[in-house]
XYZ file of C-alpha atoms in Angstrom:
427
model
C -43.761 -60.941 42.299
C -42.166 -58.608 39.479
C -39.072 -59.486 37.821
C -37.635 -56.967 36.258
C -35.555 -58.486 33.116
C -35.224 -55.794 30.591
C -32.478 -53.150 33.022
C -30.821 -56.213 33.272
C -30.413 -57.044 29.236
C -26.591 -59.268 29.077
C -25.471 -58.517 33.083
C -24.751 -61.863 33.267
C -22.948 -61.718 29.896
C -20.535 -59.283 30.883
C -19.260 -61.194 34.051
C -16.300 -63.291 32.956
C -13.718 -61.575 31.106
C -13.096 -58.133 32.343
C -10.031 -56.802 33.405
C -8.226 -60.450 32.118
C -5.204 -59.074 29.755
C -3.363 -62.499 29.424
C -4.716 -65.489 26.705
C -2.515 -67.692 28.647
C -3.520 -70.512 30.780
C -2.882 -69.237 34.801
C 0.049 -71.046 36.321
C -0.165 -73.076 39.876
C 0.845 -70.697 42.734
C 4.072 -71.053 43.247
C 3.648 -70.361 47.010
C 5.734 -73.904 48.144
C 6.560 -76.549 46.152
C 3.852 -79.109 46.468
C 2.788 -82.640 46.102
C 0.012 -82.347 43.413
C -2.628 -85.544 43.218
C -5.744 -84.576 41.113
C -8.563 -86.555 40.804
C -10.655 -86.278 38.159
C -14.552 -86.392 38.443
C -17.535 -86.482 36.295
C -20.432 -84.056 36.711
C -22.958 -82.938 34.679
C -24.997 -79.071 34.875
C -27.137 -79.360 37.557
C -30.732 -77.985 36.350
C -31.625 -74.418 37.725
C -34.728 -73.130 38.015
C -35.099 -69.936 35.413
C -36.267 -66.840 37.600
C -35.246 -64.263 35.414
C -34.778 -65.056 31.731
C -32.348 -63.128 29.657
C -30.966 -63.027 26.651
C -27.922 -65.560 26.347
C -25.209 -66.314 23.333
C -25.296 -69.482 21.806
C -22.278 -71.633 20.783
C -23.447 -74.716 18.862
C -26.585 -74.931 20.379
C -25.971 -74.765 24.367
C -26.493 -71.251 26.254
C -22.736 -69.029 27.222
C -22.498 -67.737 30.727
C -20.380 -64.826 30.115
C -19.247 -62.335 27.424
C -16.000 -60.411 27.120
C -16.199 -56.318 28.386
C -13.931 -54.326 28.814
C -12.388 -52.214 32.526
C -10.183 -53.451 35.142
C -11.495 -52.681 38.335
C -9.549 -51.770 41.717
C -8.077 -53.089 43.986
C -10.334 -54.331 47.261
C -9.286 -53.262 50.541
C -9.244 -56.464 52.909
C -9.401 -55.310 56.069
C -12.587 -53.338 57.333
C -12.592 -49.937 58.316
C -12.037 -49.228 62.452
C -15.697 -48.570 62.333
C -16.696 -51.684 60.685
C -14.757 -53.974 62.920
C -16.320 -52.665 65.251
C -19.738 -53.511 65.407
C -18.112 -56.343 64.241
C -19.397 -59.776 66.874
C -16.802 -62.413 66.829
C -18.595 -65.993 67.674
C -14.867 -67.131 68.533
C -14.151 -64.166 70.839
C -17.833 -64.485 72.168
C -16.893 -68.824 72.841
C -13.084 -67.694 74.563
C -11.596 -69.500 71.112
C -7.988 -68.913 71.398
C -5.209 -68.344 69.184
C -3.894 -70.575 66.418
C -2.095 -73.602 67.382
C 1.166 -74.987 66.626
C 1.785 -77.445 63.958
C 3.042 -79.991 66.554
C -0.024 -79.685 69.077
C -2.405 -79.366 66.198
C -1.347 -83.083 65.046
C -1.332 -84.551 68.615
C -2.809 -87.390 69.007
C -5.264 -85.750 71.371
C -5.906 -83.211 69.556
C -6.623 -85.865 66.077
C -9.117 -87.722 68.177
C -10.419 -84.402 69.312
C -11.424 -83.143 65.415
C -12.470 -86.709 64.515
C -14.635 -86.249 67.089
C -17.112 -83.286 65.157
C -16.116 -84.863 61.964
C -18.367 -88.290 63.207
C -20.908 -85.751 64.922
C -24.153 -86.430 63.245
C -23.267 -89.275 60.620
C -22.910 -92.801 62.658
C -25.017 -94.047 60.638
C -22.349 -93.485 57.646
C -20.644 -97.106 56.651
C -17.334 -94.510 56.695
C -17.434 -93.395 59.885
C -18.912 -97.431 61.978
C -15.935 -98.336 59.716
C -13.211 -96.270 61.102
C -14.849 -96.003 64.216
C -13.947 -99.873 64.944
C -10.504 -98.848 65.802
C -10.161 -95.496 65.532
C -6.601 -95.440 67.230
C -5.189 -96.863 64.802
C -6.489 -94.202 61.653
C -5.039 -91.374 63.752
C -1.559 -92.923 64.408
C -1.415 -93.199 60.685
C -2.749 -89.797 60.172
C -0.195 -88.093 62.780
C 2.376 -90.051 61.816
C 1.841 -89.080 57.648
C 1.277 -85.553 59.068
C 4.350 -85.384 60.935
C 6.039 -86.187 58.005
C 4.920 -84.467 55.447
C 3.808 -87.057 53.674
C -0.590 -86.680 53.662
C -2.092 -87.201 50.449
C -5.805 -85.708 50.329
C -8.419 -87.653 47.996
C -8.995 -89.481 46.291
C -12.800 -88.198 45.756
C -16.133 -89.620 45.223
C -18.368 -87.710 43.548
C -22.300 -88.753 43.705
C -25.621 -86.596 43.341
C -28.282 -85.744 45.949
C -31.752 -84.145 44.926
C -32.709 -81.191 47.419
C -34.647 -78.350 44.566
C -32.594 -79.362 42.385
C -29.671 -81.801 41.754
C -26.755 -81.000 43.370
C -23.000 -83.488 42.547
C -21.225 -83.843 45.836
C -17.278 -84.747 46.133
C -17.331 -87.192 49.380
C -13.566 -86.811 50.580
C -12.425 -90.096 52.376
C -12.910 -89.809 56.297
C -9.087 -89.614 57.174
C -9.076 -86.009 54.954
C -12.183 -84.852 56.820
C -10.611 -85.712 60.459
C -7.533 -83.140 58.710
C -10.475 -80.839 57.434
C -11.554 -79.911 60.936
C -8.360 -79.641 61.665
C -7.336 -76.366 58.929
C -11.058 -74.983 59.782
C -10.148 -74.951 63.489
C -7.055 -73.606 62.532
C -8.316 -71.121 60.558
C -11.332 -69.903 61.661
C -10.151 -67.835 64.860
C -7.820 -66.032 62.192
C -10.313 -64.938 59.325
C -14.283 -65.174 61.770
C -12.960 -61.261 62.673
C -12.112 -59.869 59.133
C -15.647 -61.303 57.719
C -18.092 -58.362 57.609
C -21.469 -58.680 59.718
C -23.704 -59.584 56.954
C -21.663 -62.730 55.790
C -23.650 -65.640 56.490
C -23.297 -69.448 55.493
C -21.322 -71.688 57.081
C -20.250 -69.583 60.316
C -20.994 -70.516 63.690
C -23.960 -68.600 64.430
C -24.516 -67.273 61.085
C -26.103 -69.484 59.531
C -29.575 -70.042 57.574
C -32.202 -68.363 59.824
C -29.585 -65.647 61.221
C -29.422 -64.520 57.286
C -33.324 -64.641 57.132
C -33.327 -62.371 60.401
C -31.094 -59.707 58.234
C -32.645 -59.918 55.566
C -36.099 -59.106 57.630
C -34.398 -56.521 59.072
C -33.487 -54.623 56.294
C -36.719 -55.053 54.228
C -38.165 -53.102 57.491
C -35.995 -50.026 56.783
C -37.331 -46.896 54.914
C -34.859 -47.674 52.277
C -35.205 -50.496 51.369
C -38.233 -50.083 48.922
C -36.386 -52.448 45.615
C -34.806 -55.895 45.861
C -31.279 -56.758 43.173
C -30.510 -60.725 43.791
C -28.037 -62.619 42.055
C -26.257 -66.190 42.257
C -22.499 -67.052 41.308
C -22.543 -69.732 38.192
C -20.157 -72.862 39.346
C -19.360 -70.890 42.568
C -17.071 -73.756 43.796
C -16.279 -74.705 39.599
C -14.853 -71.495 39.437
C -12.578 -70.186 41.997
C -8.589 -69.804 40.351
C -6.968 -71.819 42.625
C -4.025 -69.864 42.209
C -6.274 -66.238 43.941
C -7.176 -69.134 46.264
C -4.137 -69.740 47.248
C -3.322 -66.291 47.690
C -6.574 -65.233 49.633
C -6.178 -68.154 52.405
C -2.467 -68.102 53.332
C -2.277 -63.641 53.122
C -2.481 -64.798 57.453
C -1.050 -68.197 57.930
C 2.597 -67.778 58.467
C 3.571 -71.628 59.712
C 4.866 -72.881 56.576
C 3.994 -76.743 57.706
C 0.002 -75.320 57.985
C 0.606 -73.062 54.792
C 2.162 -76.752 52.683
C -1.074 -78.680 53.992
C -3.306 -76.021 52.658
C -1.398 -75.846 49.364
C -1.510 -79.494 48.756
C -5.621 -79.275 49.473
C -5.922 -77.010 47.414
C -4.329 -78.701 44.635
C -6.054 -81.931 45.222
C -9.032 -80.780 43.336
C -9.468 -79.701 40.274
C -12.426 -79.406 37.728
C -12.717 -81.246 34.480
C -14.156 -79.945 31.107
C -17.606 -80.908 32.138
C -18.841 -77.529 32.401
C -16.373 -75.385 29.769
C -19.793 -75.039 27.427
C -21.668 -73.291 30.024
C -18.822 -70.485 30.075
C -17.496 -68.824 26.411
C -13.899 -69.523 25.140
C -12.062 -66.187 26.028
C -13.283 -66.521 30.071
C -11.265 -66.960 32.566
C -13.316 -69.868 33.501
C -12.009 -72.122 30.040
C -8.903 -70.620 30.711
C -8.235 -71.635 33.993
C -6.879 -75.356 34.165
C -6.179 -75.337 37.607
C -9.818 -74.399 39.796
C -12.337 -75.676 41.661
C -13.193 -77.027 45.335
C -15.098 -80.390 46.293
C -18.366 -79.118 47.414
C -19.387 -80.754 50.169
C -15.753 -80.482 52.401
C -15.797 -79.132 55.324
C -12.667 -76.506 54.402
C -14.248 -75.283 50.732
C -17.065 -73.870 52.535
C -14.866 -71.928 54.986
C -12.782 -71.192 51.684
C -16.147 -69.970 49.900
C -16.058 -67.318 52.360
C -12.540 -66.384 52.813
C -12.365 -65.517 49.298
C -15.258 -63.325 48.452
C -14.438 -61.626 51.928
C -12.466 -58.703 50.260
C -15.278 -58.122 48.154
C -17.684 -57.900 50.365
C -15.404 -55.112 52.244
C -15.599 -53.395 48.443
C -19.183 -52.844 48.831
C -19.754 -52.002 52.276
C -16.732 -49.718 52.226
C -15.990 -48.892 48.401
C -19.505 -48.392 47.021
C -21.108 -47.676 50.689
C -23.884 -49.978 50.666
C -25.237 -50.761 53.223
C -27.842 -52.802 52.608
C -26.275 -55.998 52.052
C -25.485 -59.414 52.720
C -24.064 -62.696 51.512
C -24.503 -66.277 52.098
C -21.862 -68.275 50.093
C -22.540 -67.582 46.390
C -25.897 -65.672 46.562
C -25.615 -61.975 46.605
C -28.615 -60.002 47.809
C -28.424 -56.005 47.650
C -31.795 -53.277 48.305
C -32.060 -49.609 47.645
C -34.750 -46.870 47.324
C -34.965 -47.204 42.942
C -34.475 -49.483 40.762
C -31.975 -47.926 39.125
C -29.861 -47.328 42.240
C -29.127 -51.130 41.423
C -28.222 -51.433 37.961
C -25.467 -48.886 38.877
C -24.231 -51.151 41.420
C -25.056 -54.332 40.089
C -22.648 -53.411 36.553
C -19.756 -52.456 39.124
C -20.931 -56.060 40.633
C -20.888 -57.857 37.544
C -17.149 -56.336 36.832
C -15.355 -56.957 40.702
C -16.607 -60.490 39.951
C -15.252 -61.281 36.264
C -11.517 -59.877 37.525
C -11.618 -62.444 39.734
C -13.052 -65.517 37.272
C -16.722 -65.646 38.746
C -19.488 -65.381 36.445
C -22.848 -64.158 37.646
C -25.865 -66.664 36.631
C -28.122 -65.949 33.456
C -31.059 -67.134 34.573
C -31.148 -66.075 38.823
C -31.168 -62.636 38.358
C -34.190 -61.069 40.215
C -35.666 -56.991 40.619
C -38.296 -56.630 41.834
C -39.922 -54.537 44.968
C -40.131 -55.469 48.245
C -43.005 -55.259 49.131
C -43.777 -58.010 46.338
C -42.005 -60.399 48.635
C -38.072 -61.357 48.852
C -37.601 -65.729 48.262
C -34.762 -66.141 50.140
C -33.303 -69.227 51.536
C -36.179 -71.555 51.618
C -38.803 -68.527 52.991
C -40.231 -65.269 51.447
C -39.310 -62.307 53.322
C -41.565 -59.241 53.586
C -41.661 -55.877 54.983
C -43.642 -56.566 57.462
C -43.809 -60.770 58.212
C -41.543 -63.822 56.879
C -43.248 -66.699 55.296
C -41.834 -70.822 54.713
C -41.621 -70.440 50.755
C -44.005 -72.713 48.247
C -41.859 -75.818 48.295
C -40.582 -76.222 51.213
C -44.920 -75.738 52.411
C -44.809 -78.556 49.704
C -42.455 -80.507 50.887
C -44.396 -80.548 54.206
C -47.572 -81.387 53.150
C -46.269 -84.357 51.768
C -44.397 -85.445 54.663
C -47.666 -84.897 56.641
C -49.326 -87.105 54.489
C -47.277 -89.765 54.149
C -47.099 -89.965 57.861
C -51.001 -89.337 58.509
C -52.217 -91.613 55.499
C -48.970 -93.116 53.757
C -47.985 -95.546 56.743
C -44.981 -94.047 56.850
C -42.993 -92.592 60.145
C -42.254 -89.138 59.161
C -41.126 -87.984 62.377
C -38.167 -86.564 62.117
C -39.264 -84.837 59.208
C -41.978 -83.136 60.434
C -39.881 -81.733 63.537
C -37.775 -80.609 60.776
C -40.490 -78.512 59.568
C -41.800 -78.037 62.838
C -38.557 -76.381 63.761
C -38.515 -74.197 60.296
C -42.036 -72.811 61.260
C -41.008 -71.066 64.208
C -39.127 -68.979 62.512
C -41.981 -67.852 60.351
C -44.107 -64.999 61.235
C -44.813 -60.871 62.467
C -41.427 -59.441 61.915
C -42.370 -55.612 62.545
């Protein structure tokens, strides 16, 4: 594997303050008067694997992601051109999903019961789900009454840490919130799904991990895919500006009750100061008080795709990059030459800086496609796909525990068998 770090010197450092002309704290969105209840969570920076080290500025012995860079990014197109939209297959259209329902029908007891059934799916072992399920009608009536009275309040949130490939801090929402999250998700998905480009993946129907890997494998087989550039947005969920997020998610929402509920949801969580040391003082992250989305919430996953929808169209329609795909906050570009990708990266960094996002300086990878592209637990080669080293190691551990250690790992081994089924020759 070849990592080209020299040509990307300072790339991530330019991604935090381009096109920011004011030093005042960004004001909260004034779209509607709402109740604001904020719960501050306490987390610590996660241990991110270092793929490619770049020069990083330091302050008081700590790394800083981002430094000022001049420039103004032109406003991106938010709606695909006809030829782009024509090739987009909508899961909502395939499933016959109807137009968004009214607030009254969404908040009916029958609708809320359906959202509760969605929220509890595959979570029957959770104590919180069991308690809610002991008397769901009582809880749903309470949610119904508060929604109809416009008195529903999101939160409070709890934060816990899970360990996967790294430590990840997850924000846990109450069960009542999860039911409303499903309500908002089902309302907003038909509105936005047809506006996403075909190469946006992650947390969308029919566009999961395996769909993204297959699409990247298709790109890697192309004649013009000799080099690959992979970028990762640093602390994406914690960096999203509330004012910009509200302006984006409310753009196509006409129902005033839904609009007020969405604003309340965004205002219910705010990133604390635990990550301030990672960003320069004059960046939008440090100068904005109202920012962040709770990781783990269904609506946050949808908002994460909506917030970068305009960026996706800008890449495809303004930069005219065909070999591009995004999986939430992981950006992947393929091109004929390394120089072309370096030019693309500079424009991407400035655009993201204009909306308060920063490229992680240790997660920039520029390498030949022939060296293999590590992606979502797999490695994509020009002619085949294999499971990554982490997945193989975990499979061997579970296999030893099952066969020698006396543990029943049948469920885990079944999952790994399904994972291996997506590998092999792809020519």
